[in-house]
Amino acid sequence: MKLTAEGLQKALLQTADQIEQQKDELTDLDREIGDGDHGINMSRGFQAVKKELQNKESFEDLGELSKLVGMTLIKTVGGASGPLFGTVFVKFAAKWNGKDAVEGDELYNGFKEAVDGIAARGKSQAGQKTMLDVWVPFTEALKSDEPLETVIEKALGDTKELKATKGRASYFGDASKGVQDPGALSSSFLLRQFAEVLNG
C-alpha cells in the first residue's frame, strides 16, 4: 500500500463529491443525536477543499497538500468537526512533510499521528461512539492483511450499536444506540477513498 500526493488529491476530490451527495443523510443523522448541522458543515469544508485542489495543478509533496487541506477544513467546517478533521491533515503534514509518497511504517505513522491528534483534540478515546471508532481500526488494519473496506464496514456497524458517552450525542444516552454517528459515517466516506487509492 502506497500513498502518493496524486493519490491523496484523488481521494479528497472523490470524498468531496460523496459528501455533497450524502450531506442530507449526514444532517438527518445529526438531527437525531446532535445539533443537526454535520452534513452542511462537512459539505462547506470539502467543497472549499475541492476548490483549493482545483486551483492548484500539483503539489510538491504530501506535506504541502495535507497542510493546505487541514487549514482549509479548520477555517471552513463549523462545530467540533472542523478542528477534528483539520487536525487529521495537520498531523499528516507533520509526518509526511518533504515526502512524495509513503508506505509501510511511514504510512502507518502518519495515520497513528492523526488518530492521536483526534483523541487529544476531542479529549476522547475509542468506544465512545465518535469518529475515532472508525479511524482507530482503519489505522490498525494498515499493519494487517485484513481488507480495509471490510474493516470500515465492521467499524461502522459496531459504532452504530454503541451508547454515546462523548460529545453532544452523549446527551441522548440510550437513545443514541442504533443511530449511526454522523462523524463516523463522514469519516468512512473519506477512509473508503483512502482504501481505494491505497489498494491501487
PDB file of C-alpha atoms in Angstrom:
ATOM      1  CA  MET A   1       0.000   0.000   0.000  1.00  0.00           C
ATOM      2  CA  LYS A   2       1.419   3.301  -1.099  1.00  0.00           C
ATOM      3  CA  LEU A   3       0.030   6.836  -0.817  1.00  0.00           C
ATOM      4  CA  THR A   4       1.221   9.490  -3.245  1.00  0.00           C
ATOM      5  CA  ALA A   5       0.328  13.186  -3.377  1.00  0.00           C
ATOM      6  CA  GLU A   6      -1.631  12.428  -6.547  1.00  0.00           C
ATOM      7  CA  GLY A   7      -3.496   9.589  -4.801  1.00  0.00           C
ATOM      8  CA  LEU A   8      -4.339  11.783  -1.800  1.00  0.00           C
ATOM      9  CA  GLN A   9      -5.631  14.510  -4.111  1.00  0.00           C
ATOM     10  CA  LYS A  10      -7.833  11.985  -5.938  1.00  0.00           C
ATOM     11  CA  ALA A  11      -9.197  10.594  -2.644  1.00  0.00           C
ATOM     12  CA  LEU A  12     -10.071  14.094  -1.424  1.00  0.00           C
ATOM     13  CA  LEU A  13     -11.864  15.106  -4.631  1.00  0.00           C
ATOM     14  CA  GLN A  14     -13.938  11.911  -4.564  1.00  0.00           C
ATOM     15  CA  THR A  15     -14.713  12.423  -0.867  1.00  0.00           C
ATOM     16  CA  ALA A  16     -15.908  15.966  -1.596  1.00  0.00           C
ATOM     17  CA  ASP A  17     -18.307  14.626  -4.243  1.00  0.00           C
ATOM     18  CA  GLN A  18     -19.597  11.861  -1.969  1.00  0.00           C
ATOM     19  CA  ILE A  19     -20.184  14.188   0.972  1.00  0.00           C
ATOM     20  CA  GLU A  20     -22.061  16.538  -1.346  1.00  0.00           C
ATOM     21  CA  GLN A  21     -24.312  13.668  -2.450  1.00  0.00           C
ATOM     22  CA  GLN A  22     -24.935  12.493   1.126  1.00  0.00           C
ATOM     23  CA  LYS A  23     -24.962  15.728   3.091  1.00  0.00           C
ATOM     24  CA  ASP A  24     -28.709  15.419   3.754  1.00  0.00           C
ATOM     25  CA  GLU A  25     -28.239  11.946   5.267  1.00  0.00           C
ATOM     26  CA  LEU A  26     -25.418  13.272   7.485  1.00  0.00           C
ATOM     27  CA  THR A  27     -27.571  16.181   8.609  1.00  0.00           C
ATOM     28  CA  ASP A  28     -30.587  13.933   9.287  1.00  0.00           C
ATOM     29  CA  LEU A  29     -28.445  11.667  11.493  1.00  0.00           C
ATOM     30  CA  ASP A  30     -27.058  14.682  13.305  1.00  0.00           C
ATOM     31  CA  ARG A  31     -30.607  15.884  13.959  1.00  0.00           C
ATOM     32  CA  GLU A  32     -31.268  12.588  15.769  1.00  0.00           C
ATOM     33  CA  ILE A  33     -28.248  12.659  18.109  1.00  0.00           C
ATOM     34  CA  GLY A  34     -26.583  16.040  17.584  1.00  0.00           C
ATOM     35  CA  ASP A  35     -27.251  19.614  16.597  1.00  0.00           C
ATOM     36  CA  GLY A  36     -28.268  18.916  13.014  1.00  0.00           C
ATOM     37  CA  ASP A  37     -25.540  20.655  11.043  1.00  0.00           C
ATOM     38  CA  HIS A  38     -22.910  17.984  10.302  1.00  0.00           C
ATOM     39  CA  GLY A  39     -23.810  17.482   6.646  1.00  0.00           C
ATOM     40  CA  ILE A  40     -23.957  21.221   5.963  1.00  0.00           C
ATOM     41  CA  ASN A  41     -20.642  21.833   7.714  1.00  0.00           C
ATOM     42  CA  MET A  42     -18.829  18.948   6.026  1.00  0.00           C
ATOM     43  CA  SER A  43     -20.206  19.966   2.639  1.00  0.00           C
ATOM     44  CA  ARG A  44     -18.932  23.519   3.108  1.00  0.00           C
ATOM     45  CA  GLY A  45     -15.491  22.280   4.188  1.00  0.00           C
ATOM     46  CA  PHE A  46     -14.939  19.702   1.472  1.00  0.00           C
ATOM     47  CA  GLN A  47     -16.288  21.968  -1.274  1.00  0.00           C
ATOM     48  CA  ALA A  48     -13.682  24.518  -0.122  1.00  0.00           C
ATOM     49  CA  VAL A  49     -11.013  21.787  -0.247  1.00  0.00           C
ATOM     50  CA  LYS A  50     -12.153  20.822  -3.755  1.00  0.00           C
ATOM     51  CA  LYS A  51     -11.860  24.434  -4.887  1.00  0.00           C
ATOM     52  CA  GLU A  52      -8.342  24.732  -3.435  1.00  0.00           C
ATOM     53  CA  LEU A  53      -7.252  21.498  -5.139  1.00  0.00           C
ATOM     54  CA  GLN A  54      -8.712  22.533  -8.478  1.00  0.00           C
ATOM     55  CA  ASN A  55      -6.903  25.880  -8.281  1.00  0.00           C
ATOM     56  CA  LYS A  56      -3.515  24.176  -7.989  1.00  0.00           C
ATOM     57  CA  GLU A  57      -2.426  21.573 -10.511  1.00  0.00           C
ATOM     58  CA  SER A  58       0.206  19.802  -8.445  1.00  0.00           C
ATOM     59  CA  PHE A  59       1.810  19.777  -5.011  1.00  0.00           C
ATOM     60  CA  GLU A  60       5.463  19.489  -4.045  1.00  0.00           C
ATOM     61  CA  ASP A  61       4.787  16.705  -1.584  1.00  0.00           C
ATOM     62  CA  LEU A  62       2.260  15.107   0.755  1.00  0.00           C
ATOM     63  CA  GLY A  63       3.125  17.591   3.487  1.00  0.00           C
ATOM     64  CA  GLU A  64       2.233  20.674   1.427  1.00  0.00           C
ATOM     65  CA  LEU A  65      -1.032  19.115   0.269  1.00  0.00           C
ATOM     66  CA  SER A  66      -2.016  17.873   3.749  1.00  0.00           C
ATOM     67  CA  LYS A  67      -1.309  21.237   5.365  1.00  0.00           C
ATOM     68  CA  LEU A  68      -3.473  23.086   2.830  1.00  0.00           C
ATOM     69  CA  VAL A  69      -6.350  20.648   3.372  1.00  0.00           C
ATOM     70  CA  GLY A  70      -6.042  20.781   7.168  1.00  0.00           C
ATOM     71  CA  MET A  71      -6.060  24.574   7.320  1.00  0.00           C
ATOM     72  CA  THR A  72      -8.961  24.788   4.839  1.00  0.00           C
ATOM     73  CA  LEU A  73     -11.085  22.388   6.906  1.00  0.00           C
ATOM     74  CA  ILE A  74     -10.294  24.194  10.166  1.00  0.00           C
ATOM     75  CA  LYS A  75     -11.286  27.523   8.592  1.00  0.00           C
ATOM     76  CA  THR A  76     -14.476  26.391   6.874  1.00  0.00           C
ATOM     77  CA  VAL A  77     -16.063  23.464   8.773  1.00  0.00           C
ATOM     78  CA  GLY A  78     -18.081  24.640  11.742  1.00  0.00           C
ATOM     79  CA  GLY A  79     -18.762  22.996  15.092  1.00  0.00           C
ATOM     80  CA  ALA A  80     -16.479  20.367  16.585  1.00  0.00           C
ATOM     81  CA  SER A  81     -15.872  18.651  13.251  1.00  0.00           C
ATOM     82  CA  GLY A  82     -13.701  21.389  11.718  1.00  0.00           C
ATOM     83  CA  PRO A  83     -10.901  21.190  14.282  1.00  0.00           C
ATOM     84  CA  LEU A  84     -11.132  17.360  14.396  1.00  0.00           C
ATOM     85  CA  PHE A  85     -10.991  16.743  10.634  1.00  0.00           C
ATOM     86  CA  GLY A  86      -8.500  19.583  10.216  1.00  0.00           C
ATOM     87  CA  THR A  87      -6.255  18.012  12.852  1.00  0.00           C
ATOM     88  CA  VAL A  88      -6.084  14.813  10.797  1.00  0.00           C
ATOM     89  CA  PHE A  89      -4.435  16.623   7.892  1.00  0.00           C
ATOM     90  CA  VAL A  90      -2.267  18.918  10.009  1.00  0.00           C
ATOM     91  CA  LYS A  91      -0.859  15.776  11.664  1.00  0.00           C
ATOM     92  CA  PHE A  92      -0.369  14.106   8.264  1.00  0.00           C
ATOM     93  CA  ALA A  93       1.579  17.207   7.193  1.00  0.00           C
ATOM     94  CA  ALA A  94       3.836  16.990  10.243  1.00  0.00           C
ATOM     95  CA  LYS A  95       4.737  13.358   9.478  1.00  0.00           C
ATOM     96  CA  TRP A  96       4.829  13.497   5.690  1.00  0.00           C
ATOM     97  CA  ASN A  97       6.497  16.850   5.064  1.00  0.00           C
ATOM     98  CA  GLY A  98       9.002  16.572   2.197  1.00  0.00           C
ATOM     99  CA  LYS A  99       7.756  13.136   1.091  1.00  0.00           C
ATOM    100  CA  ASP A 100       6.352  12.456  -2.373  1.00  0.00           C
ATOM    101  CA  ALA A 101       4.966   9.087  -1.296  1.00  0.00           C
ATOM    102  CA  VAL A 102       4.669   6.981   1.864  1.00  0.00           C
ATOM    103  CA  GLU A 103       4.182   3.282   2.503  1.00  0.00           C
ATOM    104  CA  GLY A 104       4.774   0.749   5.268  1.00  0.00           C
ATOM    105  CA  ASP A 105       5.720   2.295   8.607  1.00  0.00           C
ATOM    106  CA  GLU A 106       5.713   5.842   7.210  1.00  0.00           C
ATOM    107  CA  LEU A 107       2.126   5.417   6.055  1.00  0.00           C
ATOM    108  CA  TYR A 108       1.051   3.879   9.388  1.00  0.00           C
ATOM    109  CA  ASN A 109       2.873   6.510  11.445  1.00  0.00           C
ATOM    110  CA  GLY A 110       1.023   9.322   9.655  1.00  0.00           C
ATOM    111  CA  PHE A 111      -2.351   7.747  10.434  1.00  0.00           C
ATOM    112  CA  LYS A 112      -1.318   6.973  14.028  1.00  0.00           C
ATOM    113  CA  GLU A 113      -0.307  10.607  14.490  1.00  0.00           C
ATOM    114  CA  ALA A 114      -3.692  11.682  13.077  1.00  0.00           C
ATOM    115  CA  VAL A 115      -5.617   9.312  15.386  1.00  0.00           C
ATOM    116  CA  ASP A 116      -3.674  10.537  18.419  1.00  0.00           C
ATOM    117  CA  GLY A 117      -4.428  14.101  17.291  1.00  0.00           C
ATOM    118  CA  ILE A 118      -8.182  13.414  17.066  1.00  0.00           C
ATOM    119  CA  ALA A 119      -8.120  11.821  20.541  1.00  0.00           C
ATOM    120  CA  ALA A 120      -6.225  14.751  22.047  1.00  0.00           C
ATOM    121  CA  ARG A 121      -8.317  17.429  20.323  1.00  0.00           C
ATOM    122  CA  GLY A 122     -11.618  15.741  21.220  1.00  0.00           C
ATOM    123  CA  LYS A 123     -10.427  14.532  24.635  1.00  0.00           C
ATOM    124  CA  SER A 124     -11.869  11.180  23.592  1.00  0.00           C
ATOM    125  CA  GLN A 125     -10.981   7.555  23.068  1.00  0.00           C
ATOM    126  CA  ALA A 126     -12.265   4.611  21.033  1.00  0.00           C
ATOM    127  CA  GLY A 127     -15.540   3.106  22.283  1.00  0.00           C
ATOM    128  CA  GLN A 128     -17.334   6.409  22.936  1.00  0.00           C
ATOM    129  CA  LYS A 129     -19.291   6.412  19.626  1.00  0.00           C
ATOM    130  CA  THR A 130     -17.258   9.023  17.792  1.00  0.00           C
ATOM    131  CA  MET A 131     -15.270   9.228  14.554  1.00  0.00           C
ATOM    132  CA  LEU A 132     -12.384   7.561  16.428  1.00  0.00           C
ATOM    133  CA  ASP A 133     -14.291   4.268  16.362  1.00  0.00           C
ATOM    134  CA  VAL A 134     -13.704   4.136  12.607  1.00  0.00           C
ATOM    135  CA  TRP A 135     -10.274   5.796  12.468  1.00  0.00           C
ATOM    136  CA  VAL A 136      -8.649   3.519  15.072  1.00  0.00           C
ATOM    137  CA  PRO A 137      -9.499   0.145  13.446  1.00  0.00           C
ATOM    138  CA  PHE A 138      -8.666   1.520   9.980  1.00  0.00           C
ATOM    139  CA  THR A 139      -5.242   2.642  11.199  1.00  0.00           C
ATOM    140  CA  GLU A 140      -4.527  -0.678  12.910  1.00  0.00           C
ATOM    141  CA  ALA A 141      -5.578  -2.517   9.743  1.00  0.00           C
ATOM    142  CA  LEU A 142      -2.757  -0.778   7.858  1.00  0.00           C
ATOM    143  CA  LYS A 143      -0.469  -3.202   9.717  1.00  0.00           C
ATOM    144  CA  SER A 144      -2.551  -6.287   8.918  1.00  0.00           C
ATOM    145  CA  ASP A 145      -3.715  -8.186   5.849  1.00  0.00           C
ATOM    146  CA  GLU A 146      -7.381  -7.518   6.542  1.00  0.00           C
ATOM    147  CA  PRO A 147      -9.155  -5.771   3.623  1.00  0.00           C
ATOM    148  CA  LEU A 148      -9.615  -2.092   4.527  1.00  0.00           C
ATOM    149  CA  GLU A 149     -13.165  -1.915   3.144  1.00  0.00           C
ATOM    150  CA  THR A 150     -14.196  -4.831   5.408  1.00  0.00           C
ATOM    151  CA  VAL A 151     -12.645  -3.113   8.428  1.00  0.00           C
ATOM    152  CA  ILE A 152     -14.508   0.150   7.695  1.00  0.00           C
ATOM    153  CA  GLU A 153     -17.842  -1.644   7.249  1.00  0.00           C
ATOM    154  CA  LYS A 154     -17.478  -3.600  10.512  1.00  0.00           C
ATOM    155  CA  ALA A 155     -16.345  -0.498  12.428  1.00  0.00           C
ATOM    156  CA  LEU A 156     -19.394   1.451  11.215  1.00  0.00           C
ATOM    157  CA  GLY A 157     -21.733  -1.361  12.289  1.00  0.00           C
ATOM    158  CA  ASP A 158     -20.080  -1.645  15.706  1.00  0.00           C
ATOM    159  CA  THR A 159     -20.170   2.136  16.247  1.00  0.00           C
ATOM    160  CA  LYS A 160     -23.895   2.301  15.429  1.00  0.00           C
ATOM    161  CA  GLU A 161     -24.748  -0.006  18.324  1.00  0.00           C
ATOM    162  CA  LEU A 162     -22.659   1.856  20.912  1.00  0.00           C
ATOM    163  CA  LYS A 163     -24.110   4.212  23.502  1.00  0.00           C
ATOM    164  CA  ALA A 164     -22.587   7.668  23.071  1.00  0.00           C
ATOM    165  CA  THR A 165     -20.541   8.835  26.041  1.00  0.00           C
ATOM    166  CA  LYS A 166     -18.794  11.807  24.417  1.00  0.00           C
ATOM    167  CA  GLY A 167     -19.928  14.990  22.703  1.00  0.00           C
ATOM    168  CA  ARG A 168     -23.464  16.212  22.115  1.00  0.00           C
ATOM    169  CA  ALA A 169     -24.681  12.673  21.293  1.00  0.00           C
ATOM    170  CA  SER A 170     -23.943  11.656  24.899  1.00  0.00           C
ATOM    171  CA  TYR A 171     -26.886  13.866  25.997  1.00  0.00           C
ATOM    172  CA  PHE A 172     -29.172  11.342  24.280  1.00  0.00           C
ATOM    173  CA  GLY A 173     -27.940   8.410  26.418  1.00  0.00           C
ATOM    174  CA  ASP A 174     -29.524   5.059  25.495  1.00  0.00           C
ATOM    175  CA  ALA A 175     -31.455   6.746  22.647  1.00  0.00           C
ATOM    176  CA  SER A 176     -28.138   7.091  20.798  1.00  0.00           C
ATOM    177  CA  LYS A 177     -27.911   3.279  20.462  1.00  0.00           C
ATOM    178  CA  GLY A 178     -28.835   2.096  16.984  1.00  0.00           C
ATOM    179  CA  VAL A 179     -28.294   5.527  15.403  1.00  0.00           C
ATOM    180  CA  GLN A 180     -25.194   5.950  13.252  1.00  0.00           C
ATOM    181  CA  ASP A 181     -22.743   8.553  14.498  1.00  0.00           C
ATOM    182  CA  PRO A 182     -22.574  11.174  11.718  1.00  0.00           C
ATOM    183  CA  GLY A 183     -18.852  11.817  12.304  1.00  0.00           C
ATOM    184  CA  ALA A 184     -18.119   8.098  11.978  1.00  0.00           C
ATOM    185  CA  LEU A 185     -20.146   7.980   8.746  1.00  0.00           C
ATOM    186  CA  SER A 186     -18.442  11.009   7.177  1.00  0.00           C
ATOM    187  CA  SER A 187     -15.072   9.562   8.257  1.00  0.00           C
ATOM    188  CA  SER A 188     -15.981   6.329   6.473  1.00  0.00           C
ATOM    189  CA  PHE A 189     -16.534   8.248   3.221  1.00  0.00           C
ATOM    190  CA  LEU A 190     -13.006   9.652   3.456  1.00  0.00           C
ATOM    191  CA  LEU A 191     -11.401   6.382   4.600  1.00  0.00           C
ATOM    192  CA  ARG A 192     -13.075   4.385   1.805  1.00  0.00           C
ATOM    193  CA  GLN A 193     -11.463   6.725  -0.700  1.00  0.00           C
ATOM    194  CA  PHE A 194      -8.115   6.254   1.058  1.00  0.00           C
ATOM    195  CA  ALA A 195      -8.629   2.476   0.835  1.00  0.00           C
ATOM    196  CA  GLU A 196      -9.322   2.727  -2.876  1.00  0.00           C
ATOM    197  CA  VAL A 197      -6.142   4.666  -3.682  1.00  0.00           C
ATOM    198  CA  LEU A 198      -4.055   2.527  -1.287  1.00  0.00           C
ATOM    199  CA  ASN A 199      -5.287  -0.646  -2.972  1.00  0.00           C
ATOM    200  CA  GLY A 200      -4.279   0.869  -6.315  1.00  0.00           C
TER     201      GLY A 200
END
